[in-house]
Tab-separated table of N, CA and C in Angstrom:
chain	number	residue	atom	x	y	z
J	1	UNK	N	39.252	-51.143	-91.782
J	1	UNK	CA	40.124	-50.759	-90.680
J	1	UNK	C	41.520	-50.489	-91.264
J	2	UNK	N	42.118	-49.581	-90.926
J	2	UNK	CA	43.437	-49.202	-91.153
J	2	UNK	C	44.674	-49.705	-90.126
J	3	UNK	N	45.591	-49.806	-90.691
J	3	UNK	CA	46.217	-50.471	-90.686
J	3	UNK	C	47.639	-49.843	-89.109
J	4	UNK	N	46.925	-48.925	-88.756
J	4	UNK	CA	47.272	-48.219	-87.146
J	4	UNK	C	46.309	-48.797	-86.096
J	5	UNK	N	44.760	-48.672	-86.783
J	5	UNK	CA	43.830	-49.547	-86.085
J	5	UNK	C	43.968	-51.166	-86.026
J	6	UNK	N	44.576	-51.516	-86.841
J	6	UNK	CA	44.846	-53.337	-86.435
J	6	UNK	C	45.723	-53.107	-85.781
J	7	UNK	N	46.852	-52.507	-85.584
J	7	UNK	CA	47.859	-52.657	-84.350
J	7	UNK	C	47.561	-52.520	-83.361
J	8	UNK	N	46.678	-51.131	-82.971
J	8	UNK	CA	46.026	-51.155	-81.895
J	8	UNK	C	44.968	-52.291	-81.305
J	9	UNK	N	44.345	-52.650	-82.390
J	9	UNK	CA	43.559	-53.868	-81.834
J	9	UNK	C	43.883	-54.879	-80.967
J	10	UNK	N	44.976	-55.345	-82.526
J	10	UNK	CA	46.175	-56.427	-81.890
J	10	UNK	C	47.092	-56.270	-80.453
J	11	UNK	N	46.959	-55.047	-80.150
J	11	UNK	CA	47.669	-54.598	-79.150
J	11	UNK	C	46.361	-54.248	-77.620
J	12	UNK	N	45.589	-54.268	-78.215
J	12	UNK	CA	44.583	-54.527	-77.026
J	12	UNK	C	44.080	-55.765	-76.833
J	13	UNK	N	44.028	-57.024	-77.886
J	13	UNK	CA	43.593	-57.953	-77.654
J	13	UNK	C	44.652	-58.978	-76.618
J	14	UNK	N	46.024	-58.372	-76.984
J	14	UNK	CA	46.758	-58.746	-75.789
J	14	UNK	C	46.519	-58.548	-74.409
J	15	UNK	N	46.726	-57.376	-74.340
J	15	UNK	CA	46.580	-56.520	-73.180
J	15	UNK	C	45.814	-57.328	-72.205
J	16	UNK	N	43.842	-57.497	-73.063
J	16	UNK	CA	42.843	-58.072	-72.291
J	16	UNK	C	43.214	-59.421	-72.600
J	17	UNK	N	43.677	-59.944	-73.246
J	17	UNK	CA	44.121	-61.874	-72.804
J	17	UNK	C	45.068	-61.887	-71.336
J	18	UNK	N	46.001	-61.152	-70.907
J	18	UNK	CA	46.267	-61.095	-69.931
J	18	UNK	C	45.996	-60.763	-68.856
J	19	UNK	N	44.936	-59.500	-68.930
J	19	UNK	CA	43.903	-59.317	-68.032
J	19	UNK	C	42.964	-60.059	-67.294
J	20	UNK	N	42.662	-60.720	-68.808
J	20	UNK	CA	41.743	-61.881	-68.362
J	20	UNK	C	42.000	-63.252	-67.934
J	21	UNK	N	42.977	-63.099	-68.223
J	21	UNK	CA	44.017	-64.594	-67.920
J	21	UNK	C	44.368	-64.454	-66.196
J	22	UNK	N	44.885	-63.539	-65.822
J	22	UNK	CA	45.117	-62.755	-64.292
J	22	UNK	C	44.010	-63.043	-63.577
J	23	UNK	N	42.977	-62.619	-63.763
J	23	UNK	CA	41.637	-62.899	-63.078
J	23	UNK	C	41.217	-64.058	-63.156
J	24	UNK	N	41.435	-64.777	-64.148
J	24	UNK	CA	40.806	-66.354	-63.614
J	24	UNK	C	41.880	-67.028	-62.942
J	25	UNK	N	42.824	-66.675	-62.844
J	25	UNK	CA	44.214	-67.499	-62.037
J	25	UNK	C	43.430	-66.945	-60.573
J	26	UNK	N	43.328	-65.406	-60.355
J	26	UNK	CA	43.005	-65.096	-59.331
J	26	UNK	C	41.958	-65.574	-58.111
J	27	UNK	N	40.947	-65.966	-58.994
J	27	UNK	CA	39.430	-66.387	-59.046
J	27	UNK	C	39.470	-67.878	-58.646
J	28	UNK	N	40.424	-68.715	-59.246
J	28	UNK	CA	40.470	-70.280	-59.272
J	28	UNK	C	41.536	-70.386	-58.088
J	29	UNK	N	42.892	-69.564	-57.756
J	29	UNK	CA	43.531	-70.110	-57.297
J	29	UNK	C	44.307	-68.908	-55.819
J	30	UNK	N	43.281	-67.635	-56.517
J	30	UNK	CA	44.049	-66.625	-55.562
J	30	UNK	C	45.029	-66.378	-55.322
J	31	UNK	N	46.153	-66.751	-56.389
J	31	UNK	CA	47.270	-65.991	-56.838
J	31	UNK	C	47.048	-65.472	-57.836
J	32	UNK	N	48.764	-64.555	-57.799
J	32	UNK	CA	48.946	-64.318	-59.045
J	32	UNK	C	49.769	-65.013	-59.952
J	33	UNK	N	49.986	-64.891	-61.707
J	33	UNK	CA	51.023	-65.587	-62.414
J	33	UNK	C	52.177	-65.406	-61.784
J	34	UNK	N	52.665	-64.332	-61.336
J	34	UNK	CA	54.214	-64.590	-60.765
J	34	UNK	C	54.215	-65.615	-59.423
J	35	UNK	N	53.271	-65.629	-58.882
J	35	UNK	CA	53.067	-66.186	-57.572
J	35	UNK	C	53.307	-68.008	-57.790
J	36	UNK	N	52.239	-68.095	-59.072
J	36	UNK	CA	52.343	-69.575	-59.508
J	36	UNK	C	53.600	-69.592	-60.150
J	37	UNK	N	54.089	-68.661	-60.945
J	37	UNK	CA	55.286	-69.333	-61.591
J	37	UNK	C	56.796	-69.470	-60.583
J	38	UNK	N	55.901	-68.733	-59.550
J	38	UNK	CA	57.627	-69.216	-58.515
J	38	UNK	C	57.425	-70.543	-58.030
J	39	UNK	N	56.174	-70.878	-57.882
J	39	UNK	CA	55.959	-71.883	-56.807
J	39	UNK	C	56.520	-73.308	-58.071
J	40	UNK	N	56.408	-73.081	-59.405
J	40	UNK	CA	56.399	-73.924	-60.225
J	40	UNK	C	58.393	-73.873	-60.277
J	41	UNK	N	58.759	-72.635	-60.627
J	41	UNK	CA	60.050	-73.046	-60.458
J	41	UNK	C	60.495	-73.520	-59.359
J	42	UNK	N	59.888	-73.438	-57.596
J	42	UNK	CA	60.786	-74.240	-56.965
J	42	UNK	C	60.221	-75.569	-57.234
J	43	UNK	N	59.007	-76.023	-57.100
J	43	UNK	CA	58.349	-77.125	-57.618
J	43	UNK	C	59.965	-77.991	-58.421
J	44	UNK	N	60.300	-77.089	-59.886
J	44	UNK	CA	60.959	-77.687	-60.577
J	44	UNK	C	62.397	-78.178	-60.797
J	45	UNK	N	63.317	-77.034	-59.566
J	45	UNK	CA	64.315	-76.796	-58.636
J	45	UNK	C	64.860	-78.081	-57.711
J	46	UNK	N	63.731	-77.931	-56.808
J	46	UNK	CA	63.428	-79.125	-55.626
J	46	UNK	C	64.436	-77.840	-54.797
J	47	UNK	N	65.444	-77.826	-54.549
J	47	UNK	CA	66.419	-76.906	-53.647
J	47	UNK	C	66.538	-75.931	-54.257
J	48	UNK	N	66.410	-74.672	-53.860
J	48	UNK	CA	66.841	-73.180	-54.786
J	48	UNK	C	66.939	-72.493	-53.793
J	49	UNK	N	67.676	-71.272	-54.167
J	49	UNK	CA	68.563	-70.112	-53.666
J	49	UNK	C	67.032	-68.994	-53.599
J	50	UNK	N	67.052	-68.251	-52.997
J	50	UNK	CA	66.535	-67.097	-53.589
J	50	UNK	C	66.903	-65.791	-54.447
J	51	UNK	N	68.256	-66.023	-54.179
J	51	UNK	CA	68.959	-65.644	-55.677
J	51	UNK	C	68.741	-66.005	-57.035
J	52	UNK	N	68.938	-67.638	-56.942
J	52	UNK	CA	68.927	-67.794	-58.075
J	52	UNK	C	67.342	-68.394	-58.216
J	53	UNK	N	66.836	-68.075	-57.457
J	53	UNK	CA	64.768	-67.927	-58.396
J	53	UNK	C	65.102	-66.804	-58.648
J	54	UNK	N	65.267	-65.748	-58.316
J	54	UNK	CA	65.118	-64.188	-58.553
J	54	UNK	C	65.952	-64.504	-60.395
J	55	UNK	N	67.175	-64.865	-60.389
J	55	UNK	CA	67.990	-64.788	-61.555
J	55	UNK	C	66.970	-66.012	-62.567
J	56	UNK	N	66.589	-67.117	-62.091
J	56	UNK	CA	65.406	-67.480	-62.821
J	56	UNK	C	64.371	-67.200	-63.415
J	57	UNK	N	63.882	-66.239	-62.905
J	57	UNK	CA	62.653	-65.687	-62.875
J	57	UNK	C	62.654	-64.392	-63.587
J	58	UNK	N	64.181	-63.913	-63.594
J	58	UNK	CA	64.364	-62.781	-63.742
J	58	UNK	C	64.009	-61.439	-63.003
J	59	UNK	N	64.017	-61.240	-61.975
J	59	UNK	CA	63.258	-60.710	-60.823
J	59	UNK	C	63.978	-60.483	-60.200
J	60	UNK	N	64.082	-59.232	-59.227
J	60	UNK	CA	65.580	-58.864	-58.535
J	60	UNK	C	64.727	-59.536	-57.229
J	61	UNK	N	65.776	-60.111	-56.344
J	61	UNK	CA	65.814	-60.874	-54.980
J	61	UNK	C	64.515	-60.124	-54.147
J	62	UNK	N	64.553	-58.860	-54.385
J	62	UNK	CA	63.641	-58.102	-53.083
J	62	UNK	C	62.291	-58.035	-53.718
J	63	UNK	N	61.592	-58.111	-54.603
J	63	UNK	CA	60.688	-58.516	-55.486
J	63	UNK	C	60.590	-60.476	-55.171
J	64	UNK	N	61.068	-61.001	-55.276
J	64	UNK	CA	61.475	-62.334	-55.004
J	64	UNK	C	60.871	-63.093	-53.318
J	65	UNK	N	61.849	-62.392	-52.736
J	65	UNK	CA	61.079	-62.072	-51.405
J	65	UNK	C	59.895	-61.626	-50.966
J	66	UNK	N	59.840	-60.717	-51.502
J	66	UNK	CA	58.317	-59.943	-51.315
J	66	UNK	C	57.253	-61.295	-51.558
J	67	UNK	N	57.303	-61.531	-52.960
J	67	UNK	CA	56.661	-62.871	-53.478
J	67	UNK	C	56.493	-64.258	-52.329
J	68	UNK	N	57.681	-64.657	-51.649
J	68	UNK	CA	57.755	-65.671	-50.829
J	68	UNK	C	56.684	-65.246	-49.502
J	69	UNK	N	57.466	-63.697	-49.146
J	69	UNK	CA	56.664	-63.793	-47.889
J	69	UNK	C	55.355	-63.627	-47.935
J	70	UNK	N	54.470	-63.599	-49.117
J	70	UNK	CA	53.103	-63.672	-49.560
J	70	UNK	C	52.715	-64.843	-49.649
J	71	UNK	N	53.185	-65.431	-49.757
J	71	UNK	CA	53.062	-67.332	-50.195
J	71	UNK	C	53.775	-67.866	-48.574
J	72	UNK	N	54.241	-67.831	-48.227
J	72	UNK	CA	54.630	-68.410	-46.643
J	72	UNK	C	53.703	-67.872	-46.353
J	73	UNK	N	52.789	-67.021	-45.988
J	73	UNK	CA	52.089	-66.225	-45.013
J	73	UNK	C	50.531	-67.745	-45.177
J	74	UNK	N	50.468	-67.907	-46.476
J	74	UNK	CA	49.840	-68.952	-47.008
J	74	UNK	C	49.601	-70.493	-47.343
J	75	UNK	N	51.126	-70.474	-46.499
J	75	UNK	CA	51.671	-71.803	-46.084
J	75	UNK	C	51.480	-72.446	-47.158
J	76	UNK	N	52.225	-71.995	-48.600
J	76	UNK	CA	52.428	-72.514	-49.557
J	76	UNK	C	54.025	-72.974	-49.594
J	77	UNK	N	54.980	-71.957	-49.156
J	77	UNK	CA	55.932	-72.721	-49.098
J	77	UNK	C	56.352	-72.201	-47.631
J	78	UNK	N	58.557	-72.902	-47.582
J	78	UNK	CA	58.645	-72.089	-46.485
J	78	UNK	C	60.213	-72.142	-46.583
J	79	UNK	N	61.049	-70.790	-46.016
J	79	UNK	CA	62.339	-71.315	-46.059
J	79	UNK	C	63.338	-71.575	-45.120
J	80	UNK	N	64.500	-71.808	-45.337
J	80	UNK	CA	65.235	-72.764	-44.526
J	80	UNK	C	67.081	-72.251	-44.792
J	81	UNK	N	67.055	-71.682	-43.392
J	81	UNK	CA	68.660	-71.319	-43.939
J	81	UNK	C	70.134	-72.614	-44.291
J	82	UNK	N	70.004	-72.968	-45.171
J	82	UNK	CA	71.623	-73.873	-45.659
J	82	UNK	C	71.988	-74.603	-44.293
J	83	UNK	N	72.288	-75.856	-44.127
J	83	UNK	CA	73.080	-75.853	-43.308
J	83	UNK	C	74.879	-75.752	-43.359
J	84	UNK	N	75.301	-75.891	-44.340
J	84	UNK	CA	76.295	-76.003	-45.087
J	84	UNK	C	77.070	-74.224	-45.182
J	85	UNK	N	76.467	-73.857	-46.162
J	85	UNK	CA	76.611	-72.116	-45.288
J	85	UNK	C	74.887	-71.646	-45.408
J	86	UNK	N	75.572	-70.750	-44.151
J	86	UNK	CA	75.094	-69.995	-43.077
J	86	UNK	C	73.997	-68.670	-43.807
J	87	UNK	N	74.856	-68.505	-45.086
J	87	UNK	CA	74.639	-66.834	-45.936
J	87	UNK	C	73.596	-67.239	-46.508
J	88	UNK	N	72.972	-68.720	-47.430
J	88	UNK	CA	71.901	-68.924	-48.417
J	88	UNK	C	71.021	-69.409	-47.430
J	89	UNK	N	70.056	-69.315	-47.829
J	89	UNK	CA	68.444	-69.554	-47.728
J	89	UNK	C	67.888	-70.043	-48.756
J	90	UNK	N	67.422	-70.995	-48.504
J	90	UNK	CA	66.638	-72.210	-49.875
J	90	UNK	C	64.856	-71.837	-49.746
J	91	UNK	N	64.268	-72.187	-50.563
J	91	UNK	CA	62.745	-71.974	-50.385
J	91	UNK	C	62.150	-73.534	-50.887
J	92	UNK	N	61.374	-74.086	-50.550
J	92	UNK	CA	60.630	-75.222	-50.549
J	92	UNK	C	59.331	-75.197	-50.366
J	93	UNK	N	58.735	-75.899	-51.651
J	93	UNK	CA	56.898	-76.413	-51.457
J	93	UNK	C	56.547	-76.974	-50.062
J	94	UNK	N	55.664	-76.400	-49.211
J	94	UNK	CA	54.938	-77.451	-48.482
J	94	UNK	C	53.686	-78.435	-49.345
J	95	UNK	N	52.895	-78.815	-48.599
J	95	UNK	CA	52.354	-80.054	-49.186
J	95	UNK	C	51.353	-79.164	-49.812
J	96	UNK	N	50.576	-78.066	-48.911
J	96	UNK	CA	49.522	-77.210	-49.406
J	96	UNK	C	50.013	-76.590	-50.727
J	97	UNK	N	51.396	-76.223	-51.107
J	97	UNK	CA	51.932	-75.728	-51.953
J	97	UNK	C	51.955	-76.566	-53.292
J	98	UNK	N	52.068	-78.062	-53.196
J	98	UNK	CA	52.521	-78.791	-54.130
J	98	UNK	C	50.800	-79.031	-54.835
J	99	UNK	N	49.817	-79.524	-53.340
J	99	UNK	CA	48.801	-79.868	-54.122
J	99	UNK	C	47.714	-78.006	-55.139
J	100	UNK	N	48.327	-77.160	-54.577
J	100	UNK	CA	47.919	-75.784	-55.438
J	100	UNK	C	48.642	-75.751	-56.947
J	101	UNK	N	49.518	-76.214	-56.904
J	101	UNK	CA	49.870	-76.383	-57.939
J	101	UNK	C	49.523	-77.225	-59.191
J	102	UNK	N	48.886	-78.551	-58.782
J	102	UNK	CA	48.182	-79.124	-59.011
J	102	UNK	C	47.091	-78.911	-59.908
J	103	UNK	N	46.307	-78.009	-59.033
J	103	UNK	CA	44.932	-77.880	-59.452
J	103	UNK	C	44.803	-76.327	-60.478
J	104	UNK	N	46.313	-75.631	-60.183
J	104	UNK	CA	45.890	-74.269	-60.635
J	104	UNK	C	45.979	-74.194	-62.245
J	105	UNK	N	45.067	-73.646	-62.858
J	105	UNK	CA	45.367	-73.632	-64.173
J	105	UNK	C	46.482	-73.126	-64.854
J	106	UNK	N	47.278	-73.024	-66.216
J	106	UNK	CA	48.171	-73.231	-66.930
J	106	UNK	C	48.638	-72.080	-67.310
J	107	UNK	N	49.703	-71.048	-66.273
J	107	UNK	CA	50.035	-69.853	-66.591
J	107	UNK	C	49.902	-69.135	-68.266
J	108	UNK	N	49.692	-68.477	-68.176
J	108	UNK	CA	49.397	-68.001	-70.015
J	108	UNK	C	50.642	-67.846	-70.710
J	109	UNK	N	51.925	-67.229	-69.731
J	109	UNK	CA	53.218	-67.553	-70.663
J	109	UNK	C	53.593	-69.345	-70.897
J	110	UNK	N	53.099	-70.008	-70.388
J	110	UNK	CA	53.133	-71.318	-70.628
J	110	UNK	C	52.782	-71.890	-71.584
J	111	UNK	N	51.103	-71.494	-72.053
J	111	UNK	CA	50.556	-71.917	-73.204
J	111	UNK	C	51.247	-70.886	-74.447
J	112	UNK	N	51.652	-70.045	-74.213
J	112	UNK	CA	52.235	-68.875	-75.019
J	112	UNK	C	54.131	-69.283	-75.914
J	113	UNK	N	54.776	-70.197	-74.536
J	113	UNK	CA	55.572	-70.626	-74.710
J	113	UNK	C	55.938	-71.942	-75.694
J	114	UNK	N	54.902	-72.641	-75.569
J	114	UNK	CA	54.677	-73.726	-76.301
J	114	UNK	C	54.113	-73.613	-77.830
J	115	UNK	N	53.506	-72.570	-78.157
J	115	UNK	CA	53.195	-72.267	-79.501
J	115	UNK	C	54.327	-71.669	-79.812
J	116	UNK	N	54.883	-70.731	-79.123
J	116	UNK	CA	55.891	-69.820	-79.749
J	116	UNK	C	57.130	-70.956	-80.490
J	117	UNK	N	57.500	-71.725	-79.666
J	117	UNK	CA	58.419	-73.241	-79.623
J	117	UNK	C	57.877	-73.973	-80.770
J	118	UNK	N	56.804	-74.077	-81.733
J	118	UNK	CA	56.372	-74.720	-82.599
J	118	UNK	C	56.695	-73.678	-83.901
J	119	UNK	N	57.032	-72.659	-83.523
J	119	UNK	CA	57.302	-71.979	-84.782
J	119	UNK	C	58.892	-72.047	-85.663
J	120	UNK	N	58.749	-71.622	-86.866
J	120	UNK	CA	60.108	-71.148	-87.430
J	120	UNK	C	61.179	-70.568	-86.610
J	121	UNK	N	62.216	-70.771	-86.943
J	121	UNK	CA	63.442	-69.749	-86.494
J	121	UNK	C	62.951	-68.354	-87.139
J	122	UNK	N	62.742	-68.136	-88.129
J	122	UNK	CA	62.537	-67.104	-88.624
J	122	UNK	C	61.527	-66.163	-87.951
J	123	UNK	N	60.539	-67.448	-88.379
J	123	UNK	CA	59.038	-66.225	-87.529
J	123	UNK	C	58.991	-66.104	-85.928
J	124	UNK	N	59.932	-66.922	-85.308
J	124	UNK	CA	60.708	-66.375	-83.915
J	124	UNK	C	60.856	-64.804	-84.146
J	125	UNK	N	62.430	-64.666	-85.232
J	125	UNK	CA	62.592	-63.865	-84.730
J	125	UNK	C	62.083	-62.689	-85.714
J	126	UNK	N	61.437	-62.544	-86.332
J	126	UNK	CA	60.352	-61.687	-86.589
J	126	UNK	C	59.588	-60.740	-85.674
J	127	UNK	N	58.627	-61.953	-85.221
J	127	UNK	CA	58.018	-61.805	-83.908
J	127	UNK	C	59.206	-60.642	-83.068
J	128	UNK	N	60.256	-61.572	-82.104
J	128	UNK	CA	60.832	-60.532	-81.445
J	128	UNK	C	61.087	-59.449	-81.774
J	129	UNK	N	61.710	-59.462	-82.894
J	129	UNK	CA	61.804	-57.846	-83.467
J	129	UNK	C	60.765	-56.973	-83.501
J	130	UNK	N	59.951	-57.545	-84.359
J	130	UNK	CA	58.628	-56.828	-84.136
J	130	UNK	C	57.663	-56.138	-83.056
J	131	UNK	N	58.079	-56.988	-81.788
J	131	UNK	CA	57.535	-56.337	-80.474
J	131	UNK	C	58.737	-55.598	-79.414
J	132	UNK	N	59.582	-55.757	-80.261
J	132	UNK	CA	60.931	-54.851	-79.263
J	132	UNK	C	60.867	-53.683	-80.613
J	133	UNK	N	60.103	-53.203	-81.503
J	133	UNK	CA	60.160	-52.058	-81.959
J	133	UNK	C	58.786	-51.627	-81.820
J	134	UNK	N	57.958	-52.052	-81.031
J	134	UNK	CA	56.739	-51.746	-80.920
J	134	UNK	C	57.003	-51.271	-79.494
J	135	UNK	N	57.789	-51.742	-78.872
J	135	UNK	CA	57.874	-51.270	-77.280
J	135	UNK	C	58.664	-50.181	-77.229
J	136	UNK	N	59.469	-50.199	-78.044
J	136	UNK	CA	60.514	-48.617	-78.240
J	136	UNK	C	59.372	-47.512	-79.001
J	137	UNK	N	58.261	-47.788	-80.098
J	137	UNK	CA	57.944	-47.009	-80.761
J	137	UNK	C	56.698	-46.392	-79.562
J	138	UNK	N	56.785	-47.093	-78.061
J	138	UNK	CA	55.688	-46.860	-77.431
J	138	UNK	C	56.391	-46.356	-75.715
J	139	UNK	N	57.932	-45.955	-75.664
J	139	UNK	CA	58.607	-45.341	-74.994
J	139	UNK	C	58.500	-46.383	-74.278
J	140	UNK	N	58.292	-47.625	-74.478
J	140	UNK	CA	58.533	-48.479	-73.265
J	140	UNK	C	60.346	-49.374	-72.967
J	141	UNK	N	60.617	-49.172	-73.739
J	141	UNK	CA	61.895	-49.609	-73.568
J	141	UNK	C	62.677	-49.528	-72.060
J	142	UNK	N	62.793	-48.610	-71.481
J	142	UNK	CA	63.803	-48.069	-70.261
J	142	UNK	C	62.865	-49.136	-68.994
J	143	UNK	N	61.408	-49.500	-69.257
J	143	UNK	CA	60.888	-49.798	-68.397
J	143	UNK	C	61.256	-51.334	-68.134
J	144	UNK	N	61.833	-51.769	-66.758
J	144	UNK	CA	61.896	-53.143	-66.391
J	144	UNK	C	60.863	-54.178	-66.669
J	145	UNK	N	60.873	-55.159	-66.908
J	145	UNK	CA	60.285	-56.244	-67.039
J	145	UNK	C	61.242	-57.402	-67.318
J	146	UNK	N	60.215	-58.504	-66.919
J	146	UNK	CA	60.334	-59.882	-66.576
J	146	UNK	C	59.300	-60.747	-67.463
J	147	UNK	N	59.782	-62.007	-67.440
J	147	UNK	CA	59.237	-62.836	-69.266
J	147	UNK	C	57.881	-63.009	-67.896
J	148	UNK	N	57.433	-62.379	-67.586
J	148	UNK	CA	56.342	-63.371	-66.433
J	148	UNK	C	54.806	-62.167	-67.338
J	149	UNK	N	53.354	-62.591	-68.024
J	149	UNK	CA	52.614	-62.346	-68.471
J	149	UNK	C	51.726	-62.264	-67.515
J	150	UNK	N	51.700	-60.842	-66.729
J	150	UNK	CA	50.218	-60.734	-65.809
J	150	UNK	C	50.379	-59.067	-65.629
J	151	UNK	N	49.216	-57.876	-65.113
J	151	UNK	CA	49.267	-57.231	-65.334
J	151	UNK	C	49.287	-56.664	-63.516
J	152	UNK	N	49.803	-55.327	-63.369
J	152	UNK	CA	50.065	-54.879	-62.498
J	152	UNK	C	51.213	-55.316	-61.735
J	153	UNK	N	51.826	-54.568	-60.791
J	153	UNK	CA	53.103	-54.830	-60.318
J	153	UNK	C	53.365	-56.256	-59.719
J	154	UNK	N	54.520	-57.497	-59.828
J	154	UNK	CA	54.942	-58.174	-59.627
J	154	UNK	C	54.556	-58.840	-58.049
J	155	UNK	N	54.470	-58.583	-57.211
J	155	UNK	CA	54.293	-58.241	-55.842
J	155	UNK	C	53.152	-57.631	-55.104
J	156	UNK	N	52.161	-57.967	-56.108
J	156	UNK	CA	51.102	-57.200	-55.337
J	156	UNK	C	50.068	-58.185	-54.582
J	157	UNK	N	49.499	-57.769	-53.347
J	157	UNK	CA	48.275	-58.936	-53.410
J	157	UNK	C	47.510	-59.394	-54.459
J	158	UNK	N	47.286	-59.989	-54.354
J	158	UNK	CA	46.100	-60.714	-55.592
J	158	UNK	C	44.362	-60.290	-55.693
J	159	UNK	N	44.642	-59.404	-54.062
J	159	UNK	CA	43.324	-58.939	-54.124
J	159	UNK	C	42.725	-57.433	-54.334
J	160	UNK	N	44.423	-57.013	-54.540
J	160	UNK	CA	44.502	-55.265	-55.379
J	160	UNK	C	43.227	-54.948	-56.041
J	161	UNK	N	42.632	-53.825	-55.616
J	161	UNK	CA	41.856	-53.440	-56.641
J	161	UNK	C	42.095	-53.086	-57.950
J	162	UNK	N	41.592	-52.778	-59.147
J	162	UNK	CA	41.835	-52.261	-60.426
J	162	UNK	C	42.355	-50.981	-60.260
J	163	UNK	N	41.900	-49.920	-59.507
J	163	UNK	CA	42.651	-48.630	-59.596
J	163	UNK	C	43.494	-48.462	-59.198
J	164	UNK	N	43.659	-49.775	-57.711
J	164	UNK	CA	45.476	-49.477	-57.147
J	164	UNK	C	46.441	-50.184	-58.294
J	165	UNK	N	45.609	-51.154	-58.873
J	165	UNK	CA	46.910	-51.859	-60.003
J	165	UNK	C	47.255	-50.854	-61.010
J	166	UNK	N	46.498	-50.575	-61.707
J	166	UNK	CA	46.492	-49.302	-62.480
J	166	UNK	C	47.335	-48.134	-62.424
J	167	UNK	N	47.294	-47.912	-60.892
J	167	UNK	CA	48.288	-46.247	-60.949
J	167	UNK	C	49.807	-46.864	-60.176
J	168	UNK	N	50.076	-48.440	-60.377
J	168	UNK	CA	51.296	-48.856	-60.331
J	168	UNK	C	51.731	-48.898	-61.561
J	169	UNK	N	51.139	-49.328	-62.239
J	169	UNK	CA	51.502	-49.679	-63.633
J	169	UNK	C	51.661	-47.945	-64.048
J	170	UNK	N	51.085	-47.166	-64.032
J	170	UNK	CA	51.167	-45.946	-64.361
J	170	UNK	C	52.624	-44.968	-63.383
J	171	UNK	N	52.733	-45.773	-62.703
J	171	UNK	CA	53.897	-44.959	-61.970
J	171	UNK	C	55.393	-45.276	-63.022
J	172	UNK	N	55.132	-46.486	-63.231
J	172	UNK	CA	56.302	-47.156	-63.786
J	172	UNK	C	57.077	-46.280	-65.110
């Protein structure tokens, strides 16, 4: 194999670890990774803004929202305007929320995070370099993203088919 073909490999074996990682979150818990990883940051919060999950999360507010009112609809969480001021809105686990969390398996940037954290400074930043010139050498640069590892748009049901996820990701 040549040495364009191991990149590509390497670059598909990602691809489908996240694919496949997406679908068993889906399958076990009927979310998605962004879905669990909000519920985990307010989980970890206890009181939060929806600002600042969005600035957490990295995720602009209306993406953020979108996310909540998919998960309230599910009576996973629910929110609550400030009493203090009037302008913020906090988001909070209900109980159904806390025990899903519980049981749902271990987002893949999670396990991803924790190896990465065992490495060198160096081969850190190797690594980064290495995939921020792989994303420019693949015109992806201009395109938004968020540290969150799941495939298709941020906000989507969980029960999207493959071709509607697909020609989001392709719009982008």
């Amino acid at each position: 194999m040549n040495s364009i073909e191991e990149v590509l490999v390497a670059l598909r074996r990602v691809i489908r670890a996240t694919d496949l990682h997406s679908k068993h979150l889906a399958k076990t818990t009927g979310l998605t990774a962004p879905q669990i990883l909000l519920l985990q940051t307010i989980r970890d919060k206890g009181e939060i803004t929806i600002g600042e999950l969005a600035g957490k999360m990295s995720l602009s507010q209306a993406t953020v929202t979108t996310i909540l009112d998919r998960l309230e609809k599910r009576t996973l969480v629910f929110r609550e305007r400030s009493k203090e001021d009037k302008r913020k809105v906090h988001a909070y686990l209900t109980e159904a929320g806390i025990e899903m969390l519980q049981k749902a398996p271990i987002p893949l940037q999670d396990h991803f995070t924790r190896q990465f954290g065992d490495l060198q400074d160096w081969e850190q930043t190797m690594i980064i370099s290495s995939l921020q010139r792989v994303s420019h050498m693949m015109d992806a640069q201009h395109i938004d993203a968020s540290p969150v590892l799941d495939v298709g748009t941020l906000d989507r049901q969980s029960s999207v088919s493959k071709p509607d996820a697909y020609e989001d990701v392709k719009k982008t």
